[in-house]
Amino acid sequence: MIPLLAYRDNSCDPKKCSVKKLGRLGYVRVVDSLKKIPKSSLILDPNAKQALSPADKGVPSITVLDCSWEVLDDIVVRTWPLRRALPFLVAANPGHFGRPCMLNSVEALAATLWILGEEEQATEILARFGWGMRFLEVNAEPLREYAAARDSAEVVAIQECYL
């Protein structure tokens, strides 16, 4: 199991916060400062220049930026050693259902785990949400293809088929 972290800036709606729930259940360690995240952790950043791929297997931990989309650009992680963007996937959460590339934090963590070959851990965290398994159903084909890719360039090429 890969340790999961979440940097929360409290800009999202606390009643709808999926990471708070995972934190309460012990699946995610929630931190309120970037200084509390190990520099070796893979940061999920939609603004990263490199796509996540199976070549990233072996990371010591995964960190999601749990914040509102409106403040994402204000969180300074541009100099982080290991930043990756997720490839094209469709949200299944109630707030963004059916919207491409608008995943919530739990979907982002689950997609990352799936692509890195940790399907059981991905399924386990998604199972805590009524809509969770729907995310895997909606994205079954691209997740399978991304997980079979060799590297970031191949993931980007696969993604092009969905755009």
mmCIF file with all atom_site columns, C-alpha atoms in Angstrom:
data_model
loop_
_atom_site.group_PDB
_atom_site.id
_atom_site.type_symbol
_atom_site.label_atom_id
_atom_site.label_alt_id
_atom_site.label_comp_id
_atom_site.label_asym_id
_atom_site.label_entity_id
_atom_site.label_seq_id
_atom_site.pdbx_PDB_ins_code
_atom_site.Cartn_x
_atom_site.Cartn_y
_atom_site.Cartn_z
_atom_site.occupancy
_atom_site.B_iso_or_equiv
_atom_site.pdbx_formal_charge
_atom_site.auth_seq_id
_atom_site.auth_comp_id
_atom_site.auth_asym_id
_atom_site.auth_atom_id
_atom_site.pdbx_PDB_model_num
ATOM 1   C CA . MET A 1 1   ? 0.000   0.000  0.000   1.00 0.00 ? 1   MET A CA 1
ATOM 2   C CA . ILE A 1 2   ? 1.249   3.425  -0.943  1.00 0.00 ? 2   ILE A CA 1
ATOM 3   C CA . PRO A 1 3   ? 0.890   6.075  1.790   1.00 0.00 ? 3   PRO A CA 1
ATOM 4   C CA . LEU A 1 4   ? -1.535  8.841  0.772   1.00 0.00 ? 4   LEU A CA 1
ATOM 5   C CA . LEU A 1 5   ? -1.332  12.466 1.844   1.00 0.00 ? 5   LEU A CA 1
ATOM 6   C CA . ALA A 1 6   ? -3.551  15.451 1.205   1.00 0.00 ? 6   ALA A CA 1
ATOM 7   C CA . TYR A 1 7   ? -2.623  19.093 1.490   1.00 0.00 ? 7   TYR A CA 1
ATOM 8   C CA . ARG A 1 8   ? -5.839  20.877 2.519   1.00 0.00 ? 8   ARG A CA 1
ATOM 9   C CA . ASP A 1 9   ? -6.132  24.632 2.372   1.00 0.00 ? 9   ASP A CA 1
ATOM 10  C CA . ASN A 1 10  ? -9.779  24.635 3.567   1.00 0.00 ? 10  ASN A CA 1
ATOM 11  C CA . SER A 1 11  ? -11.026 26.386 0.416   1.00 0.00 ? 11  SER A CA 1
ATOM 12  C CA . CYS A 1 12  ? -13.374 23.549 -0.536  1.00 0.00 ? 12  CYS A CA 1
ATOM 13  C CA . ASP A 1 13  ? -16.823 22.972 0.944   1.00 0.00 ? 13  ASP A CA 1
ATOM 14  C CA . PRO A 1 14  ? -16.249 21.040 4.210   1.00 0.00 ? 14  PRO A CA 1
ATOM 15  C CA . LYS A 1 15  ? -19.635 19.296 3.864   1.00 0.00 ? 15  LYS A CA 1
ATOM 16  C CA . LYS A 1 16  ? -18.611 17.817 0.510   1.00 0.00 ? 16  LYS A CA 1
ATOM 17  C CA . CYS A 1 17  ? -14.911 17.239 1.227   1.00 0.00 ? 17  CYS A CA 1
ATOM 18  C CA . SER A 1 18  ? -14.009 13.699 0.223   1.00 0.00 ? 18  SER A CA 1
ATOM 19  C CA . VAL A 1 19  ? -10.517 13.948 1.715   1.00 0.00 ? 19  VAL A CA 1
ATOM 20  C CA . LYS A 1 20  ? -11.845 14.846 5.166   1.00 0.00 ? 20  LYS A CA 1
ATOM 21  C CA . LYS A 1 21  ? -13.837 11.611 5.091   1.00 0.00 ? 21  LYS A CA 1
ATOM 22  C CA . LEU A 1 22  ? -10.807 9.560  4.007   1.00 0.00 ? 22  LEU A CA 1
ATOM 23  C CA . GLY A 1 23  ? -8.762  11.255 6.701   1.00 0.00 ? 23  GLY A CA 1
ATOM 24  C CA . ARG A 1 24  ? -11.296 10.349 9.395   1.00 0.00 ? 24  ARG A CA 1
ATOM 25  C CA . LEU A 1 25  ? -11.260 6.751  8.152   1.00 0.00 ? 25  LEU A CA 1
ATOM 26  C CA . GLY A 1 26  ? -7.461  6.614  8.270   1.00 0.00 ? 26  GLY A CA 1
ATOM 27  C CA . TYR A 1 27  ? -6.823  6.238  4.527   1.00 0.00 ? 27  TYR A CA 1
ATOM 28  C CA . VAL A 1 28  ? -5.173  9.642  4.058   1.00 0.00 ? 28  VAL A CA 1
ATOM 29  C CA . ARG A 1 29  ? -2.913  11.758 6.239   1.00 0.00 ? 29  ARG A CA 1
ATOM 30  C CA . VAL A 1 30  ? -4.190  15.329 5.944   1.00 0.00 ? 30  VAL A CA 1
ATOM 31  C CA . VAL A 1 31  ? -1.643  18.147 6.307   1.00 0.00 ? 31  VAL A CA 1
ATOM 32  C CA . ASP A 1 32  ? -2.138  21.907 6.413   1.00 0.00 ? 32  ASP A CA 1
ATOM 33  C CA . SER A 1 33  ? 1.351   22.921 5.297   1.00 0.00 ? 33  SER A CA 1
ATOM 34  C CA . LEU A 1 34  ? 3.430   21.992 2.270   1.00 0.00 ? 34  LEU A CA 1
ATOM 35  C CA . LYS A 1 35  ? 6.414   21.776 4.642   1.00 0.00 ? 35  LYS A CA 1
ATOM 36  C CA . LYS A 1 36  ? 4.837   18.657 6.180   1.00 0.00 ? 36  LYS A CA 1
ATOM 37  C CA . ILE A 1 37  ? 4.997   16.765 2.872   1.00 0.00 ? 37  ILE A CA 1
ATOM 38  C CA . PRO A 1 38  ? 8.147   14.698 2.210   1.00 0.00 ? 38  PRO A CA 1
ATOM 39  C CA . LYS A 1 39  ? 10.102  16.020 -0.799  1.00 0.00 ? 39  LYS A CA 1
ATOM 40  C CA . SER A 1 40  ? 10.103  12.462 -2.172  1.00 0.00 ? 40  SER A CA 1
ATOM 41  C CA . SER A 1 41  ? 6.279   12.408 -2.405  1.00 0.00 ? 41  SER A CA 1
ATOM 42  C CA . LEU A 1 42  ? 4.662   12.471 -5.831  1.00 0.00 ? 42  LEU A CA 1
ATOM 43  C CA . ILE A 1 43  ? 2.438   15.576 -6.020  1.00 0.00 ? 43  ILE A CA 1
ATOM 44  C CA . LEU A 1 44  ? -0.671  15.393 -8.178  1.00 0.00 ? 44  LEU A CA 1
ATOM 45  C CA . ASP A 1 45  ? -0.718  18.741 -9.933  1.00 0.00 ? 45  ASP A CA 1
ATOM 46  C CA . PRO A 1 46  ? -2.954  19.393 -12.954 1.00 0.00 ? 46  PRO A CA 1
ATOM 47  C CA . ASN A 1 47  ? -0.453  22.060 -14.046 1.00 0.00 ? 47  ASN A CA 1
ATOM 48  C CA . ALA A 1 48  ? 2.521   19.661 -14.108 1.00 0.00 ? 48  ALA A CA 1
ATOM 49  C CA . LYS A 1 49  ? 4.304   19.288 -17.431 1.00 0.00 ? 49  LYS A CA 1
ATOM 50  C CA . GLN A 1 50  ? 4.635   15.499 -17.209 1.00 0.00 ? 50  GLN A CA 1
ATOM 51  C CA . ALA A 1 51  ? 1.802   12.975 -17.140 1.00 0.00 ? 51  ALA A CA 1
ATOM 52  C CA . LEU A 1 52  ? 1.576   10.255 -14.517 1.00 0.00 ? 52  LEU A CA 1
ATOM 53  C CA . SER A 1 53  ? 2.531   6.837  -15.883 1.00 0.00 ? 53  SER A CA 1
ATOM 54  C CA . PRO A 1 54  ? 3.433   3.344  -14.684 1.00 0.00 ? 54  PRO A CA 1
ATOM 55  C CA . ALA A 1 55  ? 7.073   4.490  -14.887 1.00 0.00 ? 55  ALA A CA 1
ATOM 56  C CA . ASP A 1 56  ? 6.335   6.347  -11.623 1.00 0.00 ? 56  ASP A CA 1
ATOM 57  C CA . LYS A 1 57  ? 5.836   3.065  -9.735  1.00 0.00 ? 57  LYS A CA 1
ATOM 58  C CA . GLY A 1 58  ? 7.845   2.873  -6.564  1.00 0.00 ? 58  GLY A CA 1
ATOM 59  C CA . VAL A 1 59  ? 7.091   6.371  -5.282  1.00 0.00 ? 59  VAL A CA 1
ATOM 60  C CA . PRO A 1 60  ? 7.195   6.446  -1.479  1.00 0.00 ? 60  PRO A CA 1
ATOM 61  C CA . SER A 1 61  ? 3.933   8.392  -1.185  1.00 0.00 ? 61  SER A CA 1
ATOM 62  C CA . ILE A 1 62  ? 1.302   10.277 -3.187  1.00 0.00 ? 62  ILE A CA 1
ATOM 63  C CA . THR A 1 63  ? 0.058   13.752 -2.270  1.00 0.00 ? 63  THR A CA 1
ATOM 64  C CA . VAL A 1 64  ? -3.096  15.348 -3.602  1.00 0.00 ? 64  VAL A CA 1
ATOM 65  C CA . LEU A 1 65  ? -3.748  19.098 -3.458  1.00 0.00 ? 65  LEU A CA 1
ATOM 66  C CA . ASP A 1 66  ? -7.185  19.210 -1.855  1.00 0.00 ? 66  ASP A CA 1
ATOM 67  C CA . CYS A 1 67  ? -8.473  22.673 -2.599  1.00 0.00 ? 67  CYS A CA 1
ATOM 68  C CA . SER A 1 68  ? -10.980 24.526 -4.704  1.00 0.00 ? 68  SER A CA 1
ATOM 69  C CA . TRP A 1 69  ? -10.177 24.672 -8.424  1.00 0.00 ? 69  TRP A CA 1
ATOM 70  C CA . GLU A 1 70  ? -10.318 28.487 -8.125  1.00 0.00 ? 70  GLU A CA 1
ATOM 71  C CA . VAL A 1 71  ? -7.253  28.643 -5.832  1.00 0.00 ? 71  VAL A CA 1
ATOM 72  C CA . LEU A 1 72  ? -5.208  25.836 -7.354  1.00 0.00 ? 72  LEU A CA 1
ATOM 73  C CA . ASP A 1 73  ? -2.857  28.202 -9.184  1.00 0.00 ? 73  ASP A CA 1
ATOM 74  C CA . ASP A 1 74  ? -2.077  29.996 -5.914  1.00 0.00 ? 74  ASP A CA 1
ATOM 75  C CA . ILE A 1 75  ? -0.570  26.891 -4.311  1.00 0.00 ? 75  ILE A CA 1
ATOM 76  C CA . VAL A 1 76  ? 3.129   27.033 -5.040  1.00 0.00 ? 76  VAL A CA 1
ATOM 77  C CA . VAL A 1 77  ? 4.437   23.576 -5.902  1.00 0.00 ? 77  VAL A CA 1
ATOM 78  C CA . ARG A 1 78  ? 6.092   24.447 -9.220  1.00 0.00 ? 78  ARG A CA 1
ATOM 79  C CA . THR A 1 79  ? 9.541   23.637 -7.832  1.00 0.00 ? 79  THR A CA 1
ATOM 80  C CA . TRP A 1 80  ? 8.508   20.301 -6.330  1.00 0.00 ? 80  TRP A CA 1
ATOM 81  C CA . PRO A 1 81  ? 10.881  17.535 -7.505  1.00 0.00 ? 81  PRO A CA 1
ATOM 82  C CA . LEU A 1 82  ? 8.156   15.043 -8.495  1.00 0.00 ? 82  LEU A CA 1
ATOM 83  C CA . ARG A 1 83  ? 4.957   16.561 -9.934  1.00 0.00 ? 83  ARG A CA 1
ATOM 84  C CA . ARG A 1 84  ? 2.618   14.720 -12.262 1.00 0.00 ? 84  ARG A CA 1
ATOM 85  C CA . ALA A 1 85  ? -0.628  15.539 -14.037 1.00 0.00 ? 85  ALA A CA 1
ATOM 86  C CA . LEU A 1 86  ? -3.320  12.948 -14.501 1.00 0.00 ? 86  LEU A CA 1
ATOM 87  C CA . PRO A 1 87  ? -4.322  12.078 -18.054 1.00 0.00 ? 87  PRO A CA 1
ATOM 88  C CA . PHE A 1 88  ? -7.831  12.570 -19.417 1.00 0.00 ? 88  PHE A CA 1
ATOM 89  C CA . LEU A 1 89  ? -10.487 10.996 -17.186 1.00 0.00 ? 89  LEU A CA 1
ATOM 90  C CA . VAL A 1 90  ? -14.138 11.807 -16.510 1.00 0.00 ? 90  VAL A CA 1
ATOM 91  C CA . ALA A 1 91  ? -15.456 12.717 -13.060 1.00 0.00 ? 91  ALA A CA 1
ATOM 92  C CA . ALA A 1 92  ? -18.143 10.583 -11.429 1.00 0.00 ? 92  ALA A CA 1
ATOM 93  C CA . ASN A 1 93  ? -18.481 12.554 -8.190  1.00 0.00 ? 93  ASN A CA 1
ATOM 94  C CA . PRO A 1 94  ? -21.814 14.333 -7.638  1.00 0.00 ? 94  PRO A CA 1
ATOM 95  C CA . GLY A 1 95  ? -20.319 17.829 -7.917  1.00 0.00 ? 95  GLY A CA 1
ATOM 96  C CA . HIS A 1 96  ? -18.728 17.342 -11.347 1.00 0.00 ? 96  HIS A CA 1
ATOM 97  C CA . PHE A 1 97  ? -20.375 14.188 -12.739 1.00 0.00 ? 97  PHE A CA 1
ATOM 98  C CA . GLY A 1 98  ? -19.591 13.638 -16.408 1.00 0.00 ? 98  GLY A CA 1
ATOM 99  C CA . ARG A 1 99  ? -17.169 16.553 -16.637 1.00 0.00 ? 99  ARG A CA 1
ATOM 100 C CA . PRO A 1 100 ? -13.792 15.717 -18.146 1.00 0.00 ? 100 PRO A CA 1
ATOM 101 C CA . CYS A 1 101 ? -10.676 16.431 -16.086 1.00 0.00 ? 101 CYS A CA 1
ATOM 102 C CA . MET A 1 102 ? -12.657 17.763 -13.088 1.00 0.00 ? 102 MET A CA 1
ATOM 103 C CA . LEU A 1 103 ? -11.867 14.954 -10.663 1.00 0.00 ? 103 LEU A CA 1
ATOM 104 C CA . ASN A 1 104 ? -12.189 15.437 -6.954  1.00 0.00 ? 104 ASN A CA 1
ATOM 105 C CA . SER A 1 105 ? -9.290  14.472 -4.692  1.00 0.00 ? 105 SER A CA 1
ATOM 106 C CA . VAL A 1 106 ? -10.470 10.915 -4.044  1.00 0.00 ? 106 VAL A CA 1
ATOM 107 C CA . GLU A 1 107 ? -10.908 10.253 -7.769  1.00 0.00 ? 107 GLU A CA 1
ATOM 108 C CA . ALA A 1 108 ? -7.435  11.686 -8.413  1.00 0.00 ? 108 ALA A CA 1
ATOM 109 C CA . LEU A 1 109 ? -5.864  9.474  -5.755  1.00 0.00 ? 109 LEU A CA 1
ATOM 110 C CA . ALA A 1 110 ? -7.742  6.399  -6.991  1.00 0.00 ? 110 ALA A CA 1
ATOM 111 C CA . ALA A 1 111 ? -6.775  7.048  -10.627 1.00 0.00 ? 111 ALA A CA 1
ATOM 112 C CA . THR A 1 112 ? -3.143  7.449  -9.596  1.00 0.00 ? 112 THR A CA 1
ATOM 113 C CA . LEU A 1 113 ? -3.187  4.237  -7.617  1.00 0.00 ? 113 LEU A CA 1
ATOM 114 C CA . TRP A 1 114 ? -4.841  2.391  -10.517 1.00 0.00 ? 114 TRP A CA 1
ATOM 115 C CA . ILE A 1 115 ? -2.285  3.611  -13.065 1.00 0.00 ? 115 ILE A CA 1
ATOM 116 C CA . LEU A 1 116 ? 0.541   2.636  -10.701 1.00 0.00 ? 116 LEU A CA 1
ATOM 117 C CA . GLY A 1 117 ? -0.837  -0.912 -10.422 1.00 0.00 ? 117 GLY A CA 1
ATOM 118 C CA . GLU A 1 118 ? -2.452  -0.548 -6.988  1.00 0.00 ? 118 GLU A CA 1
ATOM 119 C CA . GLU A 1 119 ? -5.988  -1.460 -8.105  1.00 0.00 ? 119 GLU A CA 1
ATOM 120 C CA . GLU A 1 120 ? -6.981  -2.959 -4.754  1.00 0.00 ? 120 GLU A CA 1
ATOM 121 C CA . GLN A 1 121 ? -6.046  0.189  -2.831  1.00 0.00 ? 121 GLN A CA 1
ATOM 122 C CA . ALA A 1 122 ? -7.841  2.356  -5.430  1.00 0.00 ? 122 ALA A CA 1
ATOM 123 C CA . THR A 1 123 ? -11.000 0.259  -5.113  1.00 0.00 ? 123 THR A CA 1
ATOM 124 C CA . GLU A 1 124 ? -10.809 0.334  -1.323  1.00 0.00 ? 124 GLU A CA 1
ATOM 125 C CA . ILE A 1 125 ? -10.837 4.141  -1.088  1.00 0.00 ? 125 ILE A CA 1
ATOM 126 C CA . LEU A 1 126 ? -13.516 4.542  -3.765  1.00 0.00 ? 126 LEU A CA 1
ATOM 127 C CA . ALA A 1 127 ? -15.758 2.000  -2.012  1.00 0.00 ? 127 ALA A CA 1
ATOM 128 C CA . ARG A 1 128 ? -16.215 4.515  0.830   1.00 0.00 ? 128 ARG A CA 1
ATOM 129 C CA . PHE A 1 129 ? -18.364 6.689  -1.465  1.00 0.00 ? 129 PHE A CA 1
ATOM 130 C CA . GLY A 1 130 ? -21.720 5.827  -3.019  1.00 0.00 ? 130 GLY A CA 1
ATOM 131 C CA . TRP A 1 131 ? -20.532 7.089  -6.408  1.00 0.00 ? 131 TRP A CA 1
ATOM 132 C CA . GLY A 1 132 ? -17.005 5.636  -6.091  1.00 0.00 ? 132 GLY A CA 1
ATOM 133 C CA . MET A 1 133 ? -17.370 2.462  -8.137  1.00 0.00 ? 133 MET A CA 1
ATOM 134 C CA . ARG A 1 134 ? -19.065 4.501  -10.858 1.00 0.00 ? 134 ARG A CA 1
ATOM 135 C CA . PHE A 1 135 ? -15.753 6.316  -11.358 1.00 0.00 ? 135 PHE A CA 1
ATOM 136 C CA . LEU A 1 136 ? -14.073 3.019  -12.235 1.00 0.00 ? 136 LEU A CA 1
ATOM 137 C CA . GLU A 1 137 ? -16.956 2.038  -14.538 1.00 0.00 ? 137 GLU A CA 1
ATOM 138 C CA . VAL A 1 138 ? -16.915 5.348  -16.427 1.00 0.00 ? 138 VAL A CA 1
ATOM 139 C CA . ASN A 1 139 ? -13.130 5.284  -16.830 1.00 0.00 ? 139 ASN A CA 1
ATOM 140 C CA . ALA A 1 140 ? -12.496 1.534  -17.154 1.00 0.00 ? 140 ALA A CA 1
ATOM 141 C CA . GLU A 1 141 ? -11.035 1.603  -20.658 1.00 0.00 ? 141 GLU A CA 1
ATOM 142 C CA . PRO A 1 142 ? -8.712  4.613  -20.326 1.00 0.00 ? 142 PRO A CA 1
ATOM 143 C CA . LEU A 1 143 ? -7.496  3.495  -16.891 1.00 0.00 ? 143 LEU A CA 1
ATOM 144 C CA . ARG A 1 144 ? -6.669  0.057  -18.284 1.00 0.00 ? 144 ARG A CA 1
ATOM 145 C CA . GLU A 1 145 ? -4.782  1.612  -21.213 1.00 0.00 ? 145 GLU A CA 1
ATOM 146 C CA . TYR A 1 146 ? -2.885  4.136  -19.063 1.00 0.00 ? 146 TYR A CA 1
ATOM 147 C CA . ALA A 1 147 ? -1.878  1.376  -16.636 1.00 0.00 ? 147 ALA A CA 1
ATOM 148 C CA . ALA A 1 148 ? -0.446  -0.629 -19.552 1.00 0.00 ? 148 ALA A CA 1
ATOM 149 C CA . ALA A 1 149 ? 1.621   2.270  -20.915 1.00 0.00 ? 149 ALA A CA 1
ATOM 150 C CA . ARG A 1 150 ? 5.393   2.299  -20.555 1.00 0.00 ? 150 ARG A CA 1
ATOM 151 C CA . ASP A 1 151 ? 5.963   5.971  -19.819 1.00 0.00 ? 151 ASP A CA 1
ATOM 152 C CA . SER A 1 152 ? 4.540   9.475  -19.773 1.00 0.00 ? 152 SER A CA 1
ATOM 153 C CA . ALA A 1 153 ? 4.876   9.947  -23.539 1.00 0.00 ? 153 ALA A CA 1
ATOM 154 C CA . GLU A 1 154 ? 2.831   6.809  -24.172 1.00 0.00 ? 154 GLU A CA 1
ATOM 155 C CA . VAL A 1 155 ? 0.157   7.945  -21.671 1.00 0.00 ? 155 VAL A CA 1
ATOM 156 C CA . VAL A 1 156 ? -0.097  11.279 -23.508 1.00 0.00 ? 156 VAL A CA 1
ATOM 157 C CA . ALA A 1 157 ? -0.438  9.447  -26.844 1.00 0.00 ? 157 ALA A CA 1
ATOM 158 C CA . ILE A 1 158 ? -3.242  7.279  -25.416 1.00 0.00 ? 158 ILE A CA 1
ATOM 159 C CA . GLN A 1 159 ? -4.906  10.362 -23.965 1.00 0.00 ? 159 GLN A CA 1
ATOM 160 C CA . GLU A 1 160 ? -5.019  11.953 -27.421 1.00 0.00 ? 160 GLU A CA 1
ATOM 161 C CA . CYS A 1 161 ? -7.419  9.212  -28.504 1.00 0.00 ? 161 CYS A CA 1
ATOM 162 C CA . TYR A 1 162 ? -9.913  10.403 -25.885 1.00 0.00 ? 162 TYR A CA 1
ATOM 163 C CA . LEU A 1 163 ? -9.634  14.127 -26.565 1.00 0.00 ? 163 LEU A CA 1
#
